[in-house]
């Protein structure tokens, strides 16, 4: 329960969600990475001559060929990132700030590419009766569209023909997973920006101002904890605070820990298990377990086994142990063993237990020997024996698997784009993806990375010129090139494409 005073909270709530009530109204109110906000606004402003017939700035010599309609080089913008980070809000604010009437389309509502195309044509060519502003189209959840839907969006930015309409209005697509298969053709032609959670302190400061306006007493430490629980999800943080404000006037860390709010139920359960694994119980907690001094450790280990078994997410718990055990304060770097001729460190013992877990998994999956299932939690219990400490640990949710999944999807996409650039004769030799990865990619990267002196091309020696000419021929034959891109620090760099 959150307190008896929850019943007599004086102020009448207006019934409006805080997510809408405190949504940014102007560009300066936006959270998130300033660089992305600025570059999205710059991309939209590049449509000014095409849409508003504003004067064209003088084109720098040596720049990209001028579009006949003076549009950006990439005609579609793709914003990607987890939910709740403000992607749609940014698109709406930038559109209104630039003088557009914003029209939002949810691509996941359309099961066919034809219906999505009809909606797009209607949004681009229609004019609102209440506003004379031109339209800017936002396509939300584009990764939830059908495969043909993604291709239909791409068709708007392709070179015009006698039967194809010319795209004369900006389109902003929004997705959670930019590497979804449906977005493969769109990634190749769209200007892409990946959103990351805002710094927790910046988000906590904004939440502090909201709490003061709503009469919710709390402090920055509690709000920082909330930001960590929600992983920087602005929408989830505001909904959580509004939930507590309906019940009480004061918010504490104990309330956050005691309620399944701010993150998924499974995640909160996992955090409790990880804290128990890496924390030695206090004297007060030992007293609750009962028994004498000699029986405390054994009783707690049995309780930990029951806790892990009841949770059921043994693999996920072990992933969390694996990602966090090196961050623990290990008092003794060498653990005593029964073998007097050899001392194994605690880290070595932990790795041995991980091997034991992998072997159990092998017997479960391959041999279907389900009798061994009851031995899985013992690996986790040994992490308690080796790494548990008195102080409360700082636990991070395991993200290595997801990061590896995203990296693998990105690398697979690069390989697919590379194979598409091969000529027909080369595809006969290198048509198999596994063979390309095993026999071509690694040697090719070494070939196109020769050891050159960092001097002007005119100062190269004759043998170095021969190597350079050969390098250019190899890159041309495989469709490789260097593309200039702006880094996060604002400096330009050359990246190998694809």
JSON list of N, CA, C and O in Angstrom, two decimals, residues 131 134 151 268 312 326 346 351 373 390 406 446 459 496:
[
{"chain": "A", "resi": 131, "resn": "UNK", "atom": "N", "xyz": [-6.19, 24.64, -42.86]},
{"chain": "A", "resi": 131, "resn": "UNK", "atom": "CA", "xyz": [-4.82, 25.16, -42.88]},
{"chain": "A", "resi": 131, "resn": "UNK", "atom": "C", "xyz": [-4.33, 25.22, -44.32]},
{"chain": "A", "resi": 131, "resn": "UNK", "atom": "O", "xyz": [-4.60, 24.33, -45.13]},
{"chain": "A", "resi": 134, "resn": "UNK", "atom": "N", "xyz": [1.48, 23.40, -46.39]},
{"chain": "A", "resi": 134, "resn": "UNK", "atom": "CA", "xyz": [1.70, 22.14, -47.11]},
{"chain": "A", "resi": 134, "resn": "UNK", "atom": "C", "xyz": [1.88, 21.00, -46.11]},
{"chain": "A", "resi": 134, "resn": "UNK", "atom": "O", "xyz": [2.20, 21.21, -44.94]},
{"chain": "A", "resi": 151, "resn": "UNK", "atom": "N", "xyz": [8.41, -1.40, -49.87]},
{"chain": "A", "resi": 151, "resn": "UNK", "atom": "CA", "xyz": [8.82, -1.11, -51.25]},
{"chain": "A", "resi": 151, "resn": "UNK", "atom": "C", "xyz": [8.02, 0.05, -51.83]},
{"chain": "A", "resi": 151, "resn": "UNK", "atom": "O", "xyz": [8.55, 0.84, -52.63]},
{"chain": "A", "resi": 268, "resn": "UNK", "atom": "N", "xyz": [11.87, -6.75, -13.36]},
{"chain": "A", "resi": 268, "resn": "UNK", "atom": "CA", "xyz": [11.95, -6.45, -11.93]},
{"chain": "A", "resi": 268, "resn": "UNK", "atom": "C", "xyz": [12.23, -7.72, -11.15]},
{"chain": "A", "resi": 268, "resn": "UNK", "atom": "O", "xyz": [12.99, -7.72, -10.20]},
{"chain": "A", "resi": 312, "resn": "UNK", "atom": "N", "xyz": [12.22, -19.23, -12.99]},
{"chain": "A", "resi": 312, "resn": "UNK", "atom": "CA", "xyz": [12.12, -19.96, -14.24]},
{"chain": "A", "resi": 312, "resn": "UNK", "atom": "C", "xyz": [13.03, -19.48, -15.36]},
{"chain": "A", "resi": 312, "resn": "UNK", "atom": "O", "xyz": [13.31, -20.22, -16.30]},
{"chain": "A", "resi": 326, "resn": "UNK", "atom": "N", "xyz": [32.15, -9.49, -13.07]},
{"chain": "A", "resi": 326, "resn": "UNK", "atom": "CA", "xyz": [33.46, -8.84, -13.10]},
{"chain": "A", "resi": 326, "resn": "UNK", "atom": "C", "xyz": [33.43, -7.45, -12.47]},
{"chain": "A", "resi": 326, "resn": "UNK", "atom": "O", "xyz": [34.48, -6.88, -12.17]},
{"chain": "A", "resi": 346, "resn": "UNK", "atom": "N", "xyz": [38.84, -17.19, -8.30]},
{"chain": "A", "resi": 346, "resn": "UNK", "atom": "CA", "xyz": [37.38, -17.20, -8.31]},
{"chain": "A", "resi": 346, "resn": "UNK", "atom": "C", "xyz": [36.85, -17.06, -9.73]},
{"chain": "A", "resi": 346, "resn": "UNK", "atom": "O", "xyz": [35.82, -17.65, -10.07]},
{"chain": "A", "resi": 351, "resn": "UNK", "atom": "N", "xyz": [34.20, -19.54, -14.49]},
{"chain": "A", "resi": 351, "resn": "UNK", "atom": "CA", "xyz": [34.22, -20.00, -15.88]},
{"chain": "A", "resi": 351, "resn": "UNK", "atom": "C", "xyz": [34.02, -21.51, -15.97]},
{"chain": "A", "resi": 351, "resn": "UNK", "atom": "O", "xyz": [33.36, -22.01, -16.89]},
{"chain": "A", "resi": 373, "resn": "UNK", "atom": "N", "xyz": [17.65, -31.13, -15.63]},
{"chain": "A", "resi": 373, "resn": "UNK", "atom": "CA", "xyz": [17.16, -29.75, -15.55]},
{"chain": "A", "resi": 373, "resn": "UNK", "atom": "C", "xyz": [17.28, -29.18, -14.14]},
{"chain": "A", "resi": 373, "resn": "UNK", "atom": "O", "xyz": [17.52, -27.99, -13.95]},
{"chain": "A", "resi": 390, "resn": "UNK", "atom": "N", "xyz": [28.99, -7.53, 0.85]},
{"chain": "A", "resi": 390, "resn": "UNK", "atom": "CA", "xyz": [28.10, -6.92, 1.84]},
{"chain": "A", "resi": 390, "resn": "UNK", "atom": "C", "xyz": [27.33, -5.75, 1.25]},
{"chain": "A", "resi": 390, "resn": "UNK", "atom": "O", "xyz": [26.14, -5.58, 1.48]},
{"chain": "A", "resi": 406, "resn": "UNK", "atom": "N", "xyz": [22.01, -7.21, -32.89]},
{"chain": "A", "resi": 406, "resn": "UNK", "atom": "CA", "xyz": [21.95, -6.03, -33.76]},
{"chain": "A", "resi": 406, "resn": "UNK", "atom": "C", "xyz": [23.20, -5.96, -34.64]},
{"chain": "A", "resi": 406, "resn": "UNK", "atom": "O", "xyz": [23.11, -5.68, -35.85]},
{"chain": "A", "resi": 446, "resn": "UNK", "atom": "N", "xyz": [42.18, -6.93, -46.32]},
{"chain": "A", "resi": 446, "resn": "UNK", "atom": "CA", "xyz": [43.63, -6.74, -46.25]},
{"chain": "A", "resi": 446, "resn": "UNK", "atom": "C", "xyz": [44.17, -6.14, -47.55]},
{"chain": "A", "resi": 446, "resn": "UNK", "atom": "O", "xyz": [45.08, -5.31, -47.53]},
{"chain": "A", "resi": 459, "resn": "UNK", "atom": "N", "xyz": [53.49, 12.53, -54.54]},
{"chain": "A", "resi": 459, "resn": "UNK", "atom": "CA", "xyz": [54.78, 12.22, -53.94]},
{"chain": "A", "resi": 459, "resn": "UNK", "atom": "C", "xyz": [55.02, 10.73, -53.78]},
{"chain": "A", "resi": 459, "resn": "UNK", "atom": "O", "xyz": [56.06, 10.32, -53.25]},
{"chain": "A", "resi": 496, "resn": "UNK", "atom": "N", "xyz": [33.94, 3.09, -45.63]},
{"chain": "A", "resi": 496, "resn": "UNK", "atom": "CA", "xyz": [33.87, 2.16, -46.74]},
{"chain": "A", "resi": 496, "resn": "UNK", "atom": "C", "xyz": [32.43, 1.72, -46.95]},
{"chain": "A", "resi": 496, "resn": "UNK", "atom": "O", "xyz": [31.72, 1.36, -46.01]}
]
